[in-house]
Coordinates of C-alpha atoms in Angstrom, one line a residue:
M3 CA 125.9 94.6 120.5
I4 CA 126.8 96.8 117.5
R5 CA 123.2 97.8 117.0
T6 CA 122.9 98.8 120.7
L7 CA 126.1 100.9 120.5
I8 CA 124.9 102.6 117.3
Y9 CA 121.7 103.6 119.0
L10 CA 123.5 104.7 122.1
V11 CA 125.8 107.0 120.1
I12 CA 122.8 108.6 118.3
F13 CA 120.9 109.0 121.6
V14 CA 123.9 110.6 123.4
T15 CA 124.3 113.0 120.4
W16 CA 120.7 114.1 120.7
L17 CA 120.8 114.3 124.5
R18 CA 123.9 116.4 124.5
T19 CA 122.4 118.8 122.0
L20 CA 119.2 119.0 124.0
V21 CA 121.0 119.7 127.3
Y22 CA 123.3 122.2 125.6
D23 CA 120.3 124.0 124.2
V24 CA 118.6 124.2 127.6
L25 CA 121.7 125.2 129.6
Y26 CA 123.7 127.4 127.2
V27 CA 121.4 128.5 124.4
G28 CA 118.3 129.0 126.5
V29 CA 115.9 131.7 125.3
V30 CA 117.3 133.9 122.6
F31 CA 114.2 135.9 121.7
D32 CA 112.9 139.0 123.5
G33 CA 109.7 138.5 125.4
E34 CA 110.1 134.7 125.8
A35 CA 109.3 133.5 129.3
S36 CA 111.0 130.2 129.4
W37 CA 112.8 127.5 127.3
F38 CA 109.4 125.7 126.9
T39 CA 108.1 128.5 124.7
K40 CA 110.7 127.3 122.1
L41 CA 108.6 124.2 121.5
K42 CA 106.6 126.2 119.0
F43 CA 109.5 125.8 116.6
L44 CA 109.4 122.6 114.6
T45 CA 113.2 122.2 115.0
I46 CA 112.9 122.1 118.8
L47 CA 110.0 119.8 118.7
N48 CA 111.9 117.5 116.5
M49 CA 115.0 117.6 118.8
V50 CA 112.9 116.6 121.8
L51 CA 111.1 113.9 119.7
Q52 CA 114.3 112.4 118.3
T53 CA 116.0 112.4 121.7
G54 CA 113.1 110.5 123.3
Y55 CA 112.7 108.2 120.4
F56 CA 116.4 107.1 120.2
G57 CA 116.4 106.8 124.0
L58 CA 113.6 104.2 123.6
C59 CA 115.5 102.6 120.7
T60 CA 118.5 102.2 122.9
L61 CA 116.4 100.6 125.6
R62 CA 114.7 98.4 123.1
A63 CA 118.1 97.2 121.6
L64 CA 119.3 96.4 125.1
I65 CA 116.2 94.3 125.9
D66 CA 116.5 92.5 122.6
R67 CA 120.2 91.8 123.3
C68 CA 119.4 90.4 126.7
Q69 CA 116.6 88.1 125.3
E70 CA 118.5 87.0 122.2
T71 CA 119.6 83.3 122.1
P72 CA 121.3 81.3 119.3
K73 CA 117.8 80.0 118.2
R74 CA 116.0 83.3 118.6
G75 CA 117.1 86.6 117.3
P76 CA 117.9 88.6 114.2
H77 CA 120.5 86.2 112.8
R78 CA 118.6 82.9 112.6
A79 CA 116.9 81.7 109.5
H80 CA 113.3 82.8 109.1
P81 CA 110.8 80.5 107.3
E82 CA 108.1 83.2 107.8
L83 CA 107.9 87.0 107.7
P84 CA 110.6 88.7 109.7
T85 CA 110.2 88.1 113.4
Y86 CA 113.2 90.0 114.7
Y87 CA 110.8 92.7 116.0
P88 CA 108.9 91.3 119.0
T89 CA 105.3 92.6 119.4
T90 CA 105.9 94.0 122.9
K91 CA 104.3 97.3 123.8
L92 CA 107.7 99.0 123.6
H93 CA 108.4 97.7 120.1
V94 CA 104.9 98.6 118.9
F95 CA 105.1 102.1 120.4
C96 CA 108.5 102.7 118.8
D97 CA 107.2 101.6 115.4
R98 CA 104.2 103.8 115.6
L99 CA 106.3 106.8 116.8
Y100 CA 108.7 106.2 113.9
A101 CA 106.0 105.9 111.2
L102 CA 103.8 108.8 112.3
A103 CA 106.2 111.3 113.6
V104 CA 110.0 110.5 113.7
F105 CA 110.4 109.9 110.0
P106 CA 108.1 112.6 108.6
L107 CA 109.1 115.3 111.0
G108 CA 112.8 114.6 110.8
M109 CA 112.8 114.7 107.0
I110 CA 110.6 117.8 106.8
V111 CA 112.8 119.7 109.3
C112 CA 116.0 119.0 107.2
I113 CA 114.6 119.5 103.8
V114 CA 112.6 122.7 104.6
F115 CA 115.4 124.3 106.6
W116 CA 118.1 123.9 104.0
S117 CA 115.8 124.7 101.1
L118 CA 114.9 128.1 102.7
Y119 CA 118.5 128.6 103.9
A120 CA 119.7 128.3 100.3
V121 CA 117.2 130.9 99.1
D122 CA 117.6 133.4 101.9
R123 CA 118.9 132.4 105.3
E124 CA 117.2 135.4 107.0
M125 CA 113.8 133.7 106.3
I126 CA 114.6 130.7 108.5
F127 CA 117.9 131.2 110.4
P128 CA 118.9 134.9 110.8
K129 CA 122.6 135.7 111.1
E130 CA 122.1 136.9 114.7
L131 CA 121.5 133.3 115.8
D132 CA 125.1 132.4 114.9
A133 CA 126.2 134.0 118.1
F134 CA 123.9 131.7 120.1
I135 CA 123.9 128.4 118.2
P136 CA 127.3 126.9 117.3
R137 CA 127.8 125.3 113.9
W138 CA 127.9 121.8 115.2
M139 CA 124.6 122.2 116.9
N140 CA 123.0 123.6 113.8
H141 CA 124.1 120.5 111.9
V142 CA 122.8 118.1 114.5
L143 CA 119.4 119.9 114.4
H144 CA 119.1 120.3 110.7
T145 CA 121.4 117.8 109.0
A146 CA 121.8 114.8 111.3
P147 CA 118.1 113.7 111.5
V148 CA 118.2 112.3 107.9
P149 CA 121.3 110.0 108.3
F150 CA 120.2 109.0 111.9
I151 CA 116.7 108.0 110.7
L152 CA 118.1 106.2 107.7
V153 CA 120.4 104.2 109.9
D154 CA 117.5 103.3 112.2
T155 CA 115.5 102.2 109.2
M156 CA 118.3 99.9 108.1
L157 CA 118.8 98.4 111.6
V158 CA 115.1 97.6 112.4
C159 CA 112.1 96.5 110.4
H160 CA 109.4 98.9 111.5
K161 CA 105.8 97.7 111.4
Y162 CA 103.6 100.4 109.8
P163 CA 99.9 100.9 110.5
S164 CA 97.4 100.7 107.7
A165 CA 97.7 103.3 104.9
W166 CA 94.4 104.9 105.9
E167 CA 95.2 105.0 109.6
G168 CA 98.6 106.5 108.9
F169 CA 97.2 109.1 106.5
R170 CA 94.6 110.3 109.0
A171 CA 97.1 110.5 111.8
S172 CA 99.8 112.3 109.8
I173 CA 97.2 114.8 108.5
A174 CA 96.0 115.4 112.0
L175 CA 99.5 116.0 113.3
G176 CA 100.2 118.5 110.5
L177 CA 96.9 120.3 111.1
I178 CA 97.6 120.6 114.9
Y179 CA 101.0 122.1 114.3
T180 CA 99.9 124.6 111.6
M181 CA 96.9 125.7 113.7
S182 CA 99.3 126.2 116.6
L183 CA 101.2 128.7 114.5
Y184 CA 98.0 130.8 114.1
V185 CA 97.4 130.5 117.9
W186 CA 100.9 131.8 118.6
N187 CA 100.4 134.6 116.2
Y188 CA 97.1 135.6 117.8
F189 CA 98.6 135.8 121.3
D190 CA 102.1 137.1 120.5
G191 CA 101.3 139.3 117.5
Y192 CA 104.0 137.9 115.3
W193 CA 104.7 134.8 113.2
V194 CA 107.0 132.1 114.5
Y195 CA 108.9 131.9 111.2
P196 CA 110.1 135.1 109.5
F197 CA 109.2 133.8 106.0
M198 CA 105.5 133.8 107.0
D199 CA 105.6 137.6 107.4
T200 CA 106.2 137.8 103.6
M201 CA 103.0 135.8 102.8
S202 CA 99.6 137.2 101.9
D203 CA 96.6 135.8 103.7
G204 CA 95.8 133.7 100.7
I205 CA 99.3 132.2 100.6
R206 CA 99.1 131.5 104.3
F207 CA 95.9 129.6 103.8
I208 CA 97.5 127.5 101.1
F209 CA 100.4 126.9 103.5
L210 CA 97.9 125.8 106.1
V211 CA 96.5 123.2 103.7
F212 CA 99.8 122.2 102.2
A213 CA 101.8 121.6 105.4
P214 CA 99.6 118.6 106.7
I215 CA 99.8 117.1 103.2
C216 CA 103.6 117.2 103.5
F217 CA 103.3 115.2 106.7
A218 CA 101.2 112.6 104.9
V219 CA 103.6 112.5 101.9
F220 CA 106.6 111.8 104.1
Y221 CA 104.6 109.2 106.0
F222 CA 104.1 107.3 102.7
I223 CA 107.8 107.9 101.7
G224 CA 108.9 106.3 104.9
D225 CA 106.5 103.4 104.3
H226 CA 107.8 102.9 100.8
F227 CA 111.4 103.1 102.0
N228 CA 110.8 100.4 104.6
R229 CA 109.1 98.2 102.0
L230 CA 112.1 98.5 99.8
L231 CA 114.4 97.4 102.6
W232 CA 112.3 94.8 104.4
G233 CA 109.6 93.7 101.9
G234 CA 106.3 92.3 103.2
G235 CA 107.5 92.4 106.8
V236 CA 106.6 96.1 107.0
H237 CA 102.9 95.4 107.1
P238 CA 101.6 92.5 109.2
V239 CA 99.2 90.6 107.0
R240 CA 97.6 88.0 109.3
E241 CA 96.5 85.6 106.6
V242 CA 99.9 85.6 104.9
M243 CA 101.5 85.1 108.3
K244 CA 99.2 82.2 109.2
R245 CA 99.9 80.5 105.9
R246 CA 103.7 80.9 106.2
L247 CA 103.7 79.7 109.8
S248 CA 101.6 76.7 108.9
K249 CA 104.0 75.9 106.0
A250 CA 107.0 76.3 108.4
A251 CA 105.3 73.9 110.9
D252 CA 104.7 71.3 108.1
L253 CA 108.4 71.6 107.1
K254 CA 109.5 70.8 110.6
K255 CA 107.2 67.8 110.9
N256 CA 108.5 66.4 107.6
R257 CA 112.1 66.6 108.7

């Protein structure tokens, strides 16, 4: 029940922020046609992603709670690898979403934003935005993702895809976003982020290459962090699972 309540609080926090942004912040830049054009910003993409993800996590926690029995659930003894994450489509989808997008994107948004803000806030969050975006919302968007993701990591053992599959997917996601910045620049005539105006063409090319690598780096950081917390359960190794299940079955027979 506590796990469900935690997820519900996080989900409501994100949902309130998203609704506030749509209804009260709206479009703050000249020439923007609708709220959906704001999806070119990584912060807004992350807000939508985190809202959807924690909504699914809340649903997943409710389902787990309803199906949990004294002999089956997160609190019983496990002779094999952790089994408190069922292999339903919802659980598998949440794990993939967490590994490939939620963890990397959430961490990148927070670290990059506050790093640039510390150097020169005008490069990432001009003072004019203070009139549109309240302080609490700024912290939900650019500070809260880290603790929320860490809490989720401690509550649930996420199954990660293979290292090669995760690397390819994270690089692809990074490339798609960085290429979209060039597309927006081509049609709108300006760069989405002010700091890109200060870059030369060569530096922008390096940025184009470096950004997808950042996605991959944070994918592996998330993988490593899950390993530290949950051990071998992070990666489903079939042969190991079979041996441990067989050993558990033998122990039951000998009792």
